[in-house]
Amino acid sequence: MKMPSGNGHGFFFEGFDKFVHMGFFFVLTILLFYGKIRHQHNYSFSSLTIFKIIVITAALGAGIEMLQLKFFSYRSAEWWDFGCDMIGVFMGVFSYILLHKSNYNEKTGN
C-alpha cells in the first residue's frame, strides 16, 4: 500500500502494513482452527493440526511474497512481510492452545 504523501499525520504510519500482515494472518489462523473444530465436532487437541495450519499459512505467505517479487512490478516482496505473517500465525496458534487448555480444564473439572 502506498503511503499518502504529506506531513505524516493521520491514521497510517510507517510500518502500518506490517500490522496489517499480522492481523490478517492471525484472523486466517483463527478461522482455520475454527473450521477444523467445526469439521471434527469436538475440541480435541492435535499437534498434527497445528503443524498443518502452520505449513499452509507459511506456504500462503511465502507464495504471496513470491508473486509480488516475480509478477507485480508495482509491488515489492519483503522478508519482513513474511515474518509478520508468521508472527500473526504464531499468535493465532498460541491463542488456540491457550483457549483449548482452559476449555479442556473446565470440561474435565481440573
GROMACS .gro file of C-alpha atoms in nm:
model
  110
    1MET     CA    1   0.000   0.000   0.000
    2LYS     CA    2   0.140   0.336  -0.097
    3MET     CA    3   0.151   0.577   0.191
    4PRO     CA    4  -0.012   0.912   0.122
    5SER     CA    5   0.233   1.194   0.079
    6GLY     CA    6   0.207   1.475   0.323
    7ASN     CA    7   0.321   1.575   0.668
    8GLY     CA    8   0.299   1.223   0.814
    9HIS     CA    9  -0.009   1.290   1.025
   10GLY     CA   10  -0.315   1.074   1.002
   11PHE     CA   11  -0.421   0.717   1.059
   12PHE     CA   12  -0.140   0.547   0.867
   13PHE     CA   13   0.218   0.545   0.987
   14GLU     CA   14   0.541   0.388   0.869
   15GLY     CA   15   0.519   0.015   0.930
   16PHE     CA   16   0.138   0.009   0.938
   17ASP     CA   17   0.136  -0.256   0.665
   18LYS     CA   18   0.327  -0.492   0.898
   19PHE     CA   19   0.042  -0.472   1.149
   20VAL     CA   20  -0.200  -0.546   0.867
   21HIS     CA   21   0.000  -0.858   0.772
   22MET     CA   22  -0.002  -0.978   1.134
   23GLY     CA   23  -0.372  -0.908   1.173
   24PHE     CA   24  -0.478  -1.083   0.853
   25PHE     CA   25  -0.273  -1.393   0.924
   26PHE     CA   26  -0.388  -1.401   1.288
   27VAL     CA   27  -0.751  -1.395   1.172
   28LEU     CA   28  -0.678  -1.653   0.900
   29THR     CA   29  -0.521  -1.887   1.156
   30ILE     CA   30  -0.811  -1.849   1.398
   31LEU     CA   31  -1.060  -1.917   1.118
   32LEU     CA   32  -0.867  -2.228   1.011
   33PHE     CA   33  -0.877  -2.361   1.369
   34TYR     CA   34  -1.247  -2.274   1.394
   35GLY     CA   35  -1.317  -2.460   1.070
   36LYS     CA   36  -1.124  -2.763   1.194
   37ILE     CA   37  -1.315  -2.764   1.524
   38ARG     CA   38  -1.649  -2.735   1.341
   39HIS     CA   39  -1.549  -3.011   1.098
   40GLN     CA   40  -1.449  -3.261   1.367
   41HIS     CA   41  -1.733  -3.161   1.605
   42ASN     CA   42  -1.508  -3.150   1.914
   43TYR     CA   43  -1.219  -2.967   2.073
   44SER     CA   44  -0.966  -3.249   2.064
   45PHE     CA   45  -0.609  -3.125   2.064
   46SER     CA   46  -0.390  -3.236   1.776
   47SER     CA   47  -0.029  -3.140   1.716
   48LEU     CA   48  -0.071  -3.253   1.355
   49THR     CA   49  -0.350  -2.998   1.304
   50ILE     CA   50  -0.127  -2.721   1.439
   51PHE     CA   51   0.158  -2.832   1.212
   52LYS     CA   52  -0.070  -2.843   0.906
   53ILE     CA   53  -0.205  -2.495   0.973
   54ILE     CA   54   0.145  -2.353   1.019
   55VAL     CA   55   0.261  -2.515   0.693
   56ILE     CA   56  -0.047  -2.397   0.499
   57THR     CA   57  -0.020  -2.039   0.622
   58ALA     CA   58   0.358  -2.030   0.570
   59ALA     CA   59   0.312  -2.152   0.212
   60LEU     CA   60   0.044  -1.887   0.155
   61GLY     CA   61   0.260  -1.608   0.299
   62ALA     CA   62   0.566  -1.717   0.101
   63GLY     CA   63   0.355  -1.758  -0.214
   64ILE     CA   64   0.219  -1.406  -0.182
   65GLU     CA   65   0.570  -1.265  -0.143
   66MET     CA   66   0.698  -1.469  -0.441
   67LEU     CA   67   0.411  -1.340  -0.656
   68GLN     CA   68   0.499  -0.986  -0.558
   69LEU     CA   69   0.865  -1.048  -0.639
   70LYS     CA   70   0.818  -1.219  -0.976
   71PHE     CA   71   0.494  -1.091  -1.129
   72PHE     CA   72   0.398  -0.749  -0.996
   73SER     CA   73   0.609  -0.450  -1.092
   74TYR     CA   74   0.420  -0.213  -0.862
   75ARG     CA   75   0.464  -0.433  -0.552
   76SER     CA   76   0.777  -0.541  -0.372
   77ALA     CA   77   0.850  -0.857  -0.177
   78GLU     CA   78   0.987  -0.816   0.174
   79TRP     CA   79   1.111  -1.073   0.422
   80TRP     CA   80   0.963  -0.854   0.696
   81ASP     CA   81   0.615  -0.903   0.549
   82PHE     CA   82   0.658  -1.280   0.561
   83GLY     CA   83   0.798  -1.253   0.913
   84CYS     CA   84   0.496  -1.053   1.025
   85ASP     CA   85   0.268  -1.309   0.858
   86MET     CA   86   0.428  -1.581   1.067
   87ILE     CA   87   0.410  -1.373   1.385
   88GLY     CA   88   0.035  -1.346   1.324
   89VAL     CA   89   0.015  -1.722   1.269
   90PHE     CA   90   0.200  -1.799   1.591
   91MET     CA   91  -0.020  -1.553   1.778
   92GLY     CA   92  -0.319  -1.749   1.649
   93VAL     CA   93  -0.163  -2.085   1.741
   94PHE     CA   94  -0.081  -1.954   2.089
   95SER     CA   95  -0.439  -1.830   2.129
   96TYR     CA   96  -0.577  -2.166   2.018
   97ILE     CA   97  -0.355  -2.360   2.260
   98LEU     CA   98  -0.432  -2.122   2.547
   99LEU     CA   99  -0.808  -2.131   2.489
  100HIS     CA  100  -0.807  -2.505   2.423
  101LYS     CA  101  -0.633  -2.574   2.754
  102SER     CA  102  -0.873  -2.352   2.950
  103ASN     CA  103  -1.177  -2.502   2.775
  104TYR     CA  104  -1.050  -2.857   2.832
  105ASN     CA  105  -0.981  -2.790   3.201
  106GLU     CA  106  -1.333  -2.652   3.253
  107LYS     CA  107  -1.492  -2.963   3.099
  108THR     CA  108  -1.280  -3.210   3.298
  109GLY     CA  109  -1.300  -3.016   3.626
  110ASN     CA  110  -0.921  -2.987   3.671
   0.00000   0.00000   0.00000
